[in-house]
């Protein structure tokens, strides 16, 4: 169950990065709404991470959490912010995913 909590925490990490990206181009009330989304995502991500590390080793949980957030943020950047897609970028994201899976398998 705590692995699922950790995965959701990583997704909320991607969520707060996405909100930051949307804040960059927002103005007025839209800016503040994305800011609220950032704060809510940040808080949920941290609380869920704290819950997950009650039973998971921090040396495994933290890298998995940041890895999920990093992969999710790159994917969101490609899909919503028109960031470049290149072979090397996809290669390194793939190696990051393989590393996350590897950390889970050895713990």
PDB file of C-alpha atoms in Angstrom:
ATOM      1  CA  UNK A   1       0.000   0.000   0.000  1.00  0.00           C
ATOM      2  CA  UNK A   2       2.814   2.432   0.795  1.00  0.00           C
ATOM      3  CA  UNK A   3       4.254   1.956  -2.702  1.00  0.00           C
ATOM      4  CA  UNK A   4       0.927   3.173  -4.105  1.00  0.00           C
ATOM      5  CA  UNK A   5       1.013   6.148  -1.722  1.00  0.00           C
ATOM      6  CA  UNK A   6       4.568   6.893  -2.882  1.00  0.00           C
ATOM      7  CA  UNK A   7       3.538   6.755  -6.548  1.00  0.00           C
ATOM      8  CA  UNK A   8       0.647   9.155  -5.907  1.00  0.00           C
ATOM      9  CA  UNK A   9       3.042  11.453  -4.022  1.00  0.00           C
ATOM     10  CA  UNK A  10       5.329  11.457  -7.073  1.00  0.00           C
ATOM     11  CA  UNK A  11       2.395  12.313  -9.318  1.00  0.00           C
ATOM     12  CA  UNK A  12       1.554  15.267  -7.085  1.00  0.00           C
ATOM     13  CA  UNK A  13       5.184  16.353  -7.421  1.00  0.00           C
ATOM     14  CA  UNK A  14       4.645  16.484 -11.176  1.00  0.00           C
ATOM     15  CA  UNK A  15       1.418  18.355 -10.456  1.00  0.00           C
ATOM     16  CA  UNK A  16       3.116  21.152  -8.583  1.00  0.00           C
ATOM     17  CA  UNK A  17       5.744  21.495 -11.306  1.00  0.00           C
ATOM     18  CA  UNK A  18       2.935  21.666 -13.890  1.00  0.00           C
ATOM     19  CA  UNK A  19       1.223  24.408 -11.874  1.00  0.00           C
ATOM     20  CA  UNK A  20       4.487  26.366 -11.782  1.00  0.00           C
ATOM     21  CA  UNK A  21       4.715  26.072 -15.555  1.00  0.00           C
ATOM     22  CA  UNK A  22       1.155  27.344 -15.951  1.00  0.00           C
ATOM     23  CA  UNK A  23       1.825  30.236 -13.559  1.00  0.00           C
ATOM     24  CA  UNK A  24       4.619  31.423 -15.844  1.00  0.00           C
ATOM     25  CA  UNK A  25       2.183  32.581 -18.509  1.00  0.00           C
ATOM     26  CA  UNK A  26      -0.835  33.378 -16.317  1.00  0.00           C
ATOM     27  CA  UNK A  27      -2.122  36.768 -15.244  1.00  0.00           C
ATOM     28  CA  UNK A  28      -4.661  38.022 -12.734  1.00  0.00           C
ATOM     29  CA  UNK A  29      -6.870  35.521 -10.944  1.00  0.00           C
ATOM     30  CA  UNK A  30      -5.634  32.687 -13.150  1.00  0.00           C
ATOM     31  CA  UNK A  31      -2.149  33.206 -11.728  1.00  0.00           C
ATOM     32  CA  UNK A  32      -3.454  32.872  -8.169  1.00  0.00           C
ATOM     33  CA  UNK A  33      -5.548  29.794  -8.992  1.00  0.00           C
ATOM     34  CA  UNK A  34      -2.483  28.037 -10.408  1.00  0.00           C
ATOM     35  CA  UNK A  35      -0.627  29.187  -7.296  1.00  0.00           C
ATOM     36  CA  UNK A  36      -3.235  27.534  -5.101  1.00  0.00           C
ATOM     37  CA  UNK A  37      -2.938  24.395  -7.213  1.00  0.00           C
ATOM     38  CA  UNK A  38       0.824  24.520  -6.682  1.00  0.00           C
ATOM     39  CA  UNK A  39       0.474  24.817  -2.896  1.00  0.00           C
ATOM     40  CA  UNK A  40      -2.143  22.058  -2.658  1.00  0.00           C
ATOM     41  CA  UNK A  41      -0.092  19.716  -4.858  1.00  0.00           C
ATOM     42  CA  UNK A  42       3.054  20.511  -2.898  1.00  0.00           C
ATOM     43  CA  UNK A  43       1.377  19.858   0.456  1.00  0.00           C
ATOM     44  CA  UNK A  44      -0.227  16.610  -0.705  1.00  0.00           C
ATOM     45  CA  UNK A  45       3.027  15.406  -2.210  1.00  0.00           C
ATOM     46  CA  UNK A  46       4.947  16.042   1.004  1.00  0.00           C
ATOM     47  CA  UNK A  47       2.305  14.540   3.294  1.00  0.00           C
ATOM     48  CA  UNK A  48       2.038  11.403   1.157  1.00  0.00           C
ATOM     49  CA  UNK A  49       5.830  11.082   0.992  1.00  0.00           C
ATOM     50  CA  UNK A  50       6.009  11.381   4.784  1.00  0.00           C
ATOM     51  CA  UNK A  51       3.340   8.677   5.101  1.00  0.00           C
ATOM     52  CA  UNK A  52       5.148   6.352   2.685  1.00  0.00           C
ATOM     53  CA  UNK A  53       8.505   6.603   4.466  1.00  0.00           C
ATOM     54  CA  UNK A  54       6.973   5.379   7.691  1.00  0.00           C
ATOM     55  CA  UNK A  55       7.460   1.851   6.340  1.00  0.00           C
ATOM     56  CA  UNK A  56       9.656   2.273   3.245  1.00  0.00           C
ATOM     57  CA  UNK A  57      13.389   3.011   3.497  1.00  0.00           C
ATOM     58  CA  UNK A  58      14.054   6.715   2.896  1.00  0.00           C
ATOM     59  CA  UNK A  59      17.049   5.825   0.714  1.00  0.00           C
ATOM     60  CA  UNK A  60      14.672   4.110  -1.693  1.00  0.00           C
ATOM     61  CA  UNK A  61      11.494   6.159  -1.264  1.00  0.00           C
ATOM     62  CA  UNK A  62      13.041   9.572  -1.871  1.00  0.00           C
ATOM     63  CA  UNK A  63      14.783   8.691  -5.161  1.00  0.00           C
ATOM     64  CA  UNK A  64      11.654   6.906  -6.405  1.00  0.00           C
ATOM     65  CA  UNK A  65       9.528   9.937  -5.465  1.00  0.00           C
ATOM     66  CA  UNK A  66      11.847  12.375  -7.236  1.00  0.00           C
ATOM     67  CA  UNK A  67      12.186  10.048 -10.218  1.00  0.00           C
ATOM     68  CA  UNK A  68       8.422   9.772 -10.663  1.00  0.00           C
ATOM     69  CA  UNK A  69       8.181  13.545 -10.358  1.00  0.00           C
ATOM     70  CA  UNK A  70      10.970  14.084 -12.868  1.00  0.00           C
ATOM     71  CA  UNK A  71       9.573  11.665 -15.444  1.00  0.00           C
ATOM     72  CA  UNK A  72       6.069  13.062 -15.004  1.00  0.00           C
ATOM     73  CA  UNK A  73       7.305  16.627 -15.325  1.00  0.00           C
ATOM     74  CA  UNK A  74       9.196  15.866 -18.547  1.00  0.00           C
ATOM     75  CA  UNK A  75       6.136  14.147 -20.021  1.00  0.00           C
ATOM     76  CA  UNK A  76       3.879  17.058 -19.010  1.00  0.00           C
ATOM     77  CA  UNK A  77       6.409  19.506 -20.466  1.00  0.00           C
ATOM     78  CA  UNK A  78       6.369  17.669 -23.771  1.00  0.00           C
ATOM     79  CA  UNK A  79       2.585  17.347 -23.894  1.00  0.00           C
ATOM     80  CA  UNK A  80       1.510  20.753 -22.591  1.00  0.00           C
ATOM     81  CA  UNK A  81       4.456  23.140 -22.921  1.00  0.00           C
ATOM     82  CA  UNK A  82       5.741  21.954 -26.310  1.00  0.00           C
ATOM     83  CA  UNK A  83       9.188  21.123 -24.986  1.00  0.00           C
ATOM     84  CA  UNK A  84      11.481  19.373 -27.454  1.00  0.00           C
ATOM     85  CA  UNK A  85      11.427  15.610 -27.929  1.00  0.00           C
ATOM     86  CA  UNK A  86      14.740  14.107 -28.917  1.00  0.00           C
ATOM     87  CA  UNK A  87      16.206  10.629 -28.944  1.00  0.00           C
ATOM     88  CA  UNK A  88      18.633  11.431 -26.132  1.00  0.00           C
ATOM     89  CA  UNK A  89      15.924  12.968 -23.978  1.00  0.00           C
ATOM     90  CA  UNK A  90      13.733   9.896 -24.373  1.00  0.00           C
ATOM     91  CA  UNK A  91      16.738   7.620 -23.810  1.00  0.00           C
ATOM     92  CA  UNK A  92      17.611   9.246 -20.501  1.00  0.00           C
ATOM     93  CA  UNK A  93      13.988   9.285 -19.332  1.00  0.00           C
ATOM     94  CA  UNK A  94      13.884   5.564 -20.129  1.00  0.00           C
ATOM     95  CA  UNK A  95      17.033   4.950 -18.080  1.00  0.00           C
ATOM     96  CA  UNK A  96      15.498   6.928 -15.214  1.00  0.00           C
ATOM     97  CA  UNK A  97      12.372   4.759 -15.326  1.00  0.00           C
ATOM     98  CA  UNK A  98      14.547   1.629 -15.380  1.00  0.00           C
ATOM     99  CA  UNK A  99      16.436   2.936 -12.341  1.00  0.00           C
ATOM    100  CA  UNK A 100      13.194   3.583 -10.451  1.00  0.00           C
ATOM    101  CA  UNK A 101      12.010   0.039 -11.185  1.00  0.00           C
ATOM    102  CA  UNK A 102      15.414  -1.300 -10.171  1.00  0.00           C
ATOM    103  CA  UNK A 103      15.296   0.504  -6.822  1.00  0.00           C
ATOM    104  CA  UNK A 104      11.883  -0.967  -6.106  1.00  0.00           C
ATOM    105  CA  UNK A 105      13.022  -4.458  -7.034  1.00  0.00           C
ATOM    106  CA  UNK A 106      16.056  -4.433  -4.728  1.00  0.00           C
ATOM    107  CA  UNK A 107      14.272  -3.037  -1.674  1.00  0.00           C
TER     108      UNK A 107
END
